[in-house]
């Protein structure tokens, strides 16, 4: 069965993700678009196995259905398609990518006309039309080819205070993780004093045998080593389709995604003085964001995991900034889409604006808003875990080691929040066959113990 998860439809190449199944999805999408009166669609693709061929295949199908189809002239990151969709006035955008998943996967992401991830009502409509698509006679049409990367890079440059990058030199190591952001950081900082060293900047559909997921520390070991080797000020990693970001400080230490979220939010509220709108975080995000919003008097909303759920909010009210634990963050008014390139460079902009190192910024964040240590573990999905999750929803614990439970959220899995803001979250992944357990607390050892306790609840409850 073809089902859309938290961000698109994904499957193992030649098993679920086949040309035949892709045809069904593309036709179903085309039928849904035509029913809504859509006329134009833009398609991009990453560097995975057969992505270019899949992209051309989709473009031919949609153009044959009477839509004006524009295909990227080469590989491009997901935010480039989102940028083209919004500012090029397309009715929909499509990205052939499986994002941060292993190399054996590929996928089909959908963007709405505003540039953000397709909401559930949109992907559900595509799913409902798949039976109709199965008997559809496809007539291939002609499509246009356009450069999507150049306008996207110019858009990123337009969001940066480039004068700060000219005031002093900054050494950056960029790891696109063999993905679609390779080469684009050079272009975004062209003409500034920034010195960029790039690693893993060539095509490897197997991603070096790793998940191209920059928020998992084990995946960016080479970046940490390179930062130390060249004496860089910062290391920036992006995932396979370039919408997520991971950060390494000047000592070669990993900065977890919860801290990066807090640093970015603090930068746009304090240094940029931006206001006018709510901040949205997904349920797997940490408590520092809550504390920052309280200090600056900004409303905070919490939604289920998946950027499509932030899209649900932005269609009904103004959103200033949105982010999630998986390393995706967005300046929503500019582009309601995670952008790994822009967000990584905004961390550099914060460094330059404050004249501080990354580690100094983290230390100051902790002094002002309290310490926060975060960990996540992924478990194989089994019926045991699914049943345990249902039992936890019905009968969540009341305390742990004397810490009383303050609140329980069930908008996505089960999130147990304690009186000192420490929290534990259980949820099945929407993009991979795994069950995730998350924990955060003010103490590193407490977080470790909390996570272990959480795993035991799932395994033995």
C-alpha positions as MATLAB code, in Angstrom:
seq = 'XXXXXXXXXXXXXXXXXXXXXXXXXXXXXXXXXXXXXXXXXXXXXXXXXXXXXXXXXXXXXXXXXXXXXXXXXXXXXXXXXXXXXXXXXXXXXXXXXXXXXXXXXXXXXXXXXXXXXXXXXXXXXXXXXXXXXXXXXXXXXXXXXXXXXXXXXXXXXXXXXXXXXXXXXXXXXXXXXXXXXXXXXXXXXXXXXXXXXXXXXXXXXXXXXXXXXXXXXXXXXXXXXXXXXXXXXXXXXXXXXXXXXXXXXXXXXXXXXXXXXXXXXXXXXXXXXXXXXXXXXXXXXXXXXXXXXXXXXXXXXXXXXXXXXXXXXXXXXXXXXXXXXXXXXXXXXXXXXXXXXXXXXXXXXXXXXXXXXXXXXXXXXXXXXXXXXXXXXXXXXXXXXXXXXXXXXXXXXXXXXXXXXXXXXXXXXXXXXXXXXXXXXXXXXXXXXXXXXXXXXXXXXXXXXXXXXXXXXXXXX';
ca = [
       0.000    0.000    0.000;
       1.266    3.479   -0.905;
       1.025    5.773    2.129;
       2.403    9.266    2.769;
       4.227    9.675    6.091;
       5.341   12.774    7.985;
       7.054   14.068    4.839;
       6.063   12.374    1.617;
       5.947    8.806    0.333;
       9.115    6.726    0.646;
      10.109    3.180   -0.146;
      12.996    0.857   -0.882;
      14.156    1.227   -4.483;
      12.938   -1.639   -6.736;
      10.823   -3.026   -3.898;
       8.201   -0.395   -3.014;
       9.699    2.537   -4.903;
       9.346    1.327   -8.494;
       8.541    3.113  -11.742;
       5.127    1.450  -11.692;
       4.292    2.712   -8.201;
       5.791    6.102   -8.989;
       3.485    6.322  -12.013;
       0.476    5.686   -9.760;
       1.548    8.419   -7.324;
       2.337   10.930  -10.096;
      -0.962   10.288  -11.883;
      -2.912   10.472   -8.606;
      -1.145   13.750   -7.797;
      -1.901   15.057  -11.293;
      -5.582   14.145  -10.981;
      -5.783   15.915   -7.610;
      -4.070   19.019   -9.018;
      -6.340   19.207  -12.059;
      -9.402   18.780   -9.886;
      -8.260   21.856   -7.959;
      -7.713   23.840  -11.156;
      -3.904   23.736  -10.956;
      -1.876   24.516  -14.068;
       1.843   24.535  -13.177;
       4.131   22.163  -11.278;
       7.897   22.178  -10.609;
       9.980   19.047  -10.021;
      13.414   18.658   -8.447;
      15.536   15.654   -7.532;
      18.497   14.765   -5.326;
      21.600   12.602   -5.915;
      20.137    9.234   -5.008;
      20.146    6.242   -7.311;
      17.914    6.935  -10.373;
      16.602   10.232   -8.931;
      17.151   12.114  -12.192;
      15.388    9.395  -14.189;
      12.506    9.351  -11.705;
      12.238   13.142  -11.945;
      12.070   13.072  -15.751;
       9.493   10.272  -15.589;
       7.225   12.335  -13.321;
       7.670   15.456  -15.476;
       6.625   13.534  -18.605;
       3.546   12.101  -16.888;
       2.338   15.428  -15.492;
       2.949   17.301  -18.736;
       1.076   14.544  -20.576;
      -1.852   15.181  -18.241;
      -2.013   18.782  -19.429;
       0.010   20.457  -16.688;
       2.925   22.780  -17.377;
       5.831   20.808  -15.873;
       9.239   22.322  -15.118;
      12.129   20.037  -14.157;
      15.323   21.171  -12.442;
      18.252   21.180  -14.872;
      20.349   19.284  -12.323;
      20.172   17.995   -8.773;
      18.918   20.500   -6.221;
      18.066   20.592   -2.504;
      14.474   20.449   -1.318;
      14.376   24.127   -0.246;
      15.292   25.106   -3.819;
      12.087   23.432   -5.029;
      10.114   25.105   -2.242;
      11.628   28.473   -3.191;
      10.729   27.924   -6.854;
       7.195   26.837   -5.906;
       6.519   29.940   -3.811;
       8.323   32.636   -5.771;
       7.851   31.089   -9.230;
       4.108   30.881   -8.573;
       3.738   27.156   -9.152;
       0.645   25.363   -7.894;
       2.736   22.512   -6.503;
       6.305   21.330   -6.089;
       7.677   17.780   -6.122;
      11.039   16.533   -4.890;
      12.343   13.072   -5.713;
      14.205   12.310   -2.497;
      14.181   10.149    0.614;
      15.798   12.950    2.629;
      17.955   11.499    5.430;
      17.076    7.814    4.862;
      19.612    5.177    3.842;
      20.705    4.955    0.219;
      18.385    2.062   -0.592;
      15.378    4.403   -0.231;
      13.889    7.001   -2.519;
      10.768    9.098   -2.178;
       8.271   11.677   -3.387;
       7.844   14.913   -1.410;
       5.012   17.314   -2.192;
       5.029   21.100   -1.681;
       1.973   23.324   -1.733;
       1.766   26.639   -3.609;
       2.991   28.581   -0.546;
       6.240   26.581   -0.637;
       5.702   24.497    2.466;
       5.245   20.780    3.039;
       1.898   19.422    1.852;
      -0.654   19.200    4.617;
      -2.341   15.914    5.500;
      -5.535   16.840    3.630;
      -3.475   17.265    0.430;
      -1.558   13.987    0.680;
      -4.720   12.149    1.711;
      -6.397   13.352   -1.473;
      -3.469   11.968   -3.522;
      -3.747    8.618   -1.712;
      -7.484    8.474   -2.385;
      -6.902    8.878   -6.121;
      -4.363    6.045   -6.425;
      -7.028    3.402   -7.280;
      -8.256    5.708  -10.065;
      -4.649    6.174  -11.238;
      -4.078    2.429  -11.612;
      -6.210    2.235  -14.749;
      -5.107    5.571  -16.177;
      -3.550    5.516  -19.641;
      -0.426    7.658  -19.483;
       0.519    9.797  -22.466;
       3.961   11.313  -21.998;
       4.321   15.007  -22.703;
       7.093   17.572  -23.063;
       8.463   19.460  -20.087;
      10.665   22.500  -19.555;
      14.056   22.498  -17.820;
      15.145   25.367  -15.562;
      17.942   26.210  -13.138;
      16.414   26.089   -9.651;
      19.646   26.480   -7.681;
      20.650   29.995   -8.764;
      17.463   31.779   -7.630;
      17.483   29.725   -4.435;
      21.072   30.725   -3.586;
      20.234   34.365   -4.298;
      17.283   34.017   -1.938;
      19.575   32.689    0.804;
      22.029   35.547    0.237;
      19.151   37.999    0.540;
      18.309   36.677    4.009;
      21.875   37.038    5.351;
      23.575   40.132    6.728;
      26.477   39.688    4.329;
      28.303   42.740    5.675;
      29.036   40.715    8.828;
      30.762   38.078    6.694;
      33.015   40.821    5.319;
      34.078   42.240    8.686;
      36.329   39.340    9.623;
      37.407   35.978    8.294;
      35.515   32.892    9.348;
      36.587   29.328    8.579;
      33.759   26.917    7.835;
      33.900   23.195    7.134;
      30.826   22.143    5.172;
      29.694   18.519    4.937;
      26.789   18.091    2.491;
      26.957   14.358    3.288;
      27.168   13.492   -0.457;
      23.864   15.309   -0.856;
      22.199   18.066   -2.802;
      23.655   21.073   -0.931;
      27.164   20.405   -2.256;
      28.747   23.468   -3.821;
      25.977   25.839   -2.773;
      27.593   27.271    0.361;
      30.477   28.549   -1.781;
      27.980   30.325   -3.989;
      25.994   31.746   -1.070;
      29.104   33.341    0.473;
      30.803   34.382   -2.763;
      32.614   37.694   -2.373;
      32.855   37.527    1.429;
      35.802   36.732    3.698;
      34.423   33.305    4.548;
      36.785   30.399    3.890;
      34.970   27.173    3.116;
      36.380   23.661    3.162;
      33.970   21.070    1.784;
      34.031   17.327    2.443;
      31.913   14.512    0.954;
      31.048   16.816   -1.939;
      30.595   14.261   -4.686;
      27.923   11.789   -5.667;
      27.701    8.611   -3.635;
      24.165    7.156   -3.706;
      25.099    4.968   -0.708;
      26.148    8.007    1.379;
      29.307    6.333    2.577;
      27.194    3.546    4.051;
      25.598    5.897    6.615;
      22.326    7.697    7.103;
      22.803   11.185    5.609;
      21.300   12.545    8.837;
      23.384   15.347   10.399;
      21.654   15.453   13.793;
      23.011   12.010   14.751;
      26.541   12.495   16.062;
      27.952    9.190   14.772;
      27.085   10.237   11.215;
      29.322   13.320   11.210;
      32.536   11.957   12.741;
      34.545   13.061    9.696;
      33.209   16.604   10.028;
      34.268   16.776   13.669;
      37.756   15.550   12.772;
      38.078   17.990    9.867;
      37.076   20.979   12.004;
      39.872   20.123   14.441;
      42.376   19.386   11.659;
      41.981   22.724    9.863;
      41.260   24.852   12.939;
      37.828   25.883   11.682;
      35.409   28.134   13.540;
      32.429   25.905   12.821;
      31.350   22.729   11.043;
      28.034   22.620    9.193;
      26.428   19.425    7.884;
      23.328   19.017    5.740;
      21.260   15.930    5.086;
      20.763   14.214    1.733;
      18.206   16.683    0.376;
      19.625   19.708    2.179;
      16.724   20.801    4.365;
      18.262   19.801    7.713;
      21.381   21.041    9.472;
      23.844   19.750   12.052;
      26.446   21.894   13.830;
      29.939   21.197   15.186;
      31.674   23.808   17.358;
      35.231   25.149   16.998;
      36.567   22.348   19.234;
      35.071   19.658   17.036;
      32.249   18.937   19.482;
      28.760   18.080   18.278;
      26.016   20.618   19.124;
      22.705   18.798   19.372;
      19.658   19.908   17.388;
      17.762   21.162   20.445;
      20.575   23.609   21.220;
      20.763   24.713   17.571;
      17.011   25.449   17.625;
      17.454   27.602   20.734;
      20.478   29.450   19.307;
      18.657   30.268   16.067;
      15.516   31.414   17.869;
      17.550   33.618   20.219;
      19.372   35.142   17.241;
      16.251   36.131   15.351;
      14.502   37.475   18.470;
      17.417   39.283   20.125;
      19.925   40.184   17.403;
      17.506   40.617   14.510;
      14.657   41.945   16.644;
      12.069   40.010   14.670;
       8.513   39.834   16.017;
       5.006   39.538   14.683;
       3.919   35.925   14.703;
       3.964   32.741   16.729;
       6.826   30.283   17.107;
       5.945   26.668   16.320;
       7.870   23.639   17.541;
       7.213   19.955   17.087;
       6.513   17.774   20.116;
      10.027   16.276   20.016;
      11.645   19.699   20.590;
      13.153   20.773   23.911;
      12.251   23.160   26.705;
      14.815   25.901   26.019;
      12.587   27.109   23.186;
       9.697   27.472   25.671;
      11.858   29.509   28.049;
      13.141   31.807   25.301;
       9.605   32.467   24.054;
       8.426   33.278   27.576;
      11.288   35.752   28.070;
      10.524   37.583   24.831;
       6.744   37.413   25.196;
       6.261   35.348   22.043;
       3.468   32.808   21.724;
       4.614   29.209   21.273;
       2.599   26.398   19.723;
       3.471   22.688   19.912;
       2.445   20.347   17.084;
       3.019   16.700   16.044;
       6.323   15.775   14.393;
       6.607   16.623   10.703;
       6.972   19.988    9.035;
       3.600   19.491    7.379;
       2.112   20.153   10.828;
       3.807   23.536   10.925;
       2.246   24.119    7.493;
      -1.140   23.443    9.103;
      -0.538   26.397   11.455;
       0.807   28.865    8.883;
      -2.327   28.678    6.732;
      -4.426   30.011    9.611;
      -2.081   32.432   11.401;
       1.231   34.241   11.032;
       4.248   32.142   11.990;
       7.581   33.791   12.748;
       9.817   30.756   13.168;
       9.303   27.009   13.085;
      11.537   24.109   13.975;
      11.839   20.490   14.945;
      14.237   18.152   16.715;
      15.351   16.547   13.459;
      17.403   19.618   12.518;
      14.837   21.403   10.340;
      14.182   25.094   10.976;
      12.511   27.856    8.950;
      12.067   31.621    8.769;
       8.492   30.978    7.826;
       7.526   34.333    6.295;
      10.485   34.097    3.900;
      10.101   30.386    3.125;
       7.822   28.025    5.059;
      10.313   25.224    4.575;
      13.272   23.772    6.427;
      16.470   25.132    4.889;
      19.735   23.513    5.962;
      21.927   25.995    4.090;
      20.299   29.174    5.390;
      19.993   27.925    8.970;
      23.633   26.841    9.127;
      24.727   30.260    7.876;
      22.442   32.018   10.374;
      24.387   30.286   13.160;
      27.566   31.742   11.596;
      25.848   35.140   11.379;
      25.084   34.936   15.120;
      28.761   34.174   15.824;
      29.877   37.166   13.790;
      27.236   39.527   15.216;
      28.200   38.684   18.805;
      31.927   38.136   18.283;
      31.729   34.767   20.026;
      32.636   31.162   19.280;
      29.956   28.482   19.028;
      30.955   27.002   22.396;
      30.740   30.454   24.025;
      27.244   30.937   22.596;
      26.154   27.588   24.038;
      27.660   28.435   27.447;
      25.820   31.775   27.505;
      22.579   30.088   26.439;
      22.872   27.684   29.384;
      23.701   30.491   31.843;
      20.662   32.490   30.797;
      18.056   29.786   30.226;
      19.363   26.755   32.119;
      21.204   23.621   31.067;
      19.618   21.071   28.764;
      21.010   17.678   27.757;
      19.226   15.657   25.120;
      19.414   12.102   23.767;
      17.390    9.935   21.400;
      17.429    6.216   20.706;
      15.795    4.363   17.800;
      14.442    0.843   18.327;
      13.236   -1.684   15.765;
       9.475   -1.497   15.407;
       7.611   -4.478   16.818;
       4.096   -5.240   17.917;
       5.419   -5.177   21.490;
       6.410   -1.498   21.192;
       3.118   -0.561   19.538;
       1.125   -2.191   22.335;
       3.358   -0.579   24.964;
       2.675    2.841   23.444;
      -1.085    2.317   23.724;
      -0.733    1.234   27.357;
       1.371    4.317   28.125;
      -1.309    6.540   26.613;
      -3.966    4.955   28.808;
      -1.867    4.766   31.986;
       1.165    7.101   31.967;
       3.487    7.105   35.001;
       2.848    9.661   37.756;
       6.491   10.178   38.772;
      10.065    9.038   38.282;
      12.721    9.075   41.027;
      10.676   11.550   43.043;
      10.102   13.852   40.063;
       6.379   14.372   39.593;
       4.799   14.358   36.162;
       3.500   17.842   35.341;
       1.793   17.128   32.024;
       1.242   14.360   29.465;
       0.843   15.181   25.765;
      -0.606   12.646   23.324;
      -0.694   14.716   20.112;
       2.007   12.448   18.659;
       2.940    9.382   20.666;
       3.238   10.013   24.408;
       5.263   12.908   25.862;
       5.736   12.893   29.640;
       6.789   16.278   31.048;
       8.136   16.481   34.606;
       7.992   19.339   37.105;
      11.572   20.479   36.344;
      10.792   20.587   32.561;
      12.615   17.281   31.903;
      10.668   15.175   29.424;
      10.414   11.770   27.816;
       8.736   11.065   24.468;
       7.722    7.779   22.824;
       6.605    7.709   19.189;
       6.928    5.597   16.031;
       8.838    7.274   13.201;
       6.793    8.526   10.268;
       9.651    8.072    7.778;
      11.511    4.931    8.903;
      10.562    1.502   10.348;
      11.757    2.448   13.855;
      10.319    3.396   17.234;
      11.909    6.488   18.797;
      12.449    7.282   22.478;
      13.582   10.830   23.329;
      14.729   12.380   26.621;
      15.936   15.763   27.838;
      16.814   17.044   31.311;
      19.034   19.663   33.006;
      21.697   17.034   33.781;
      23.608   14.764   31.398;
      23.530   11.706   33.677;
      19.842   12.214   34.462;
      19.076   12.249   30.737;
      20.931    8.963   30.283;
      19.019    7.343   33.150;
      15.709    8.795   31.977;
      16.240    7.398   28.481;
      17.126    3.960   29.890;
      13.985    4.010   32.012;
      11.953    5.012   28.973;
      13.311    2.105   26.944;
      12.486   -0.287   29.789;
       8.898    0.977   29.837;
       8.518    0.182   26.150;
      10.247   -3.185   26.341;
       8.626   -4.500   29.531;
       5.305   -2.747   29.982;
];
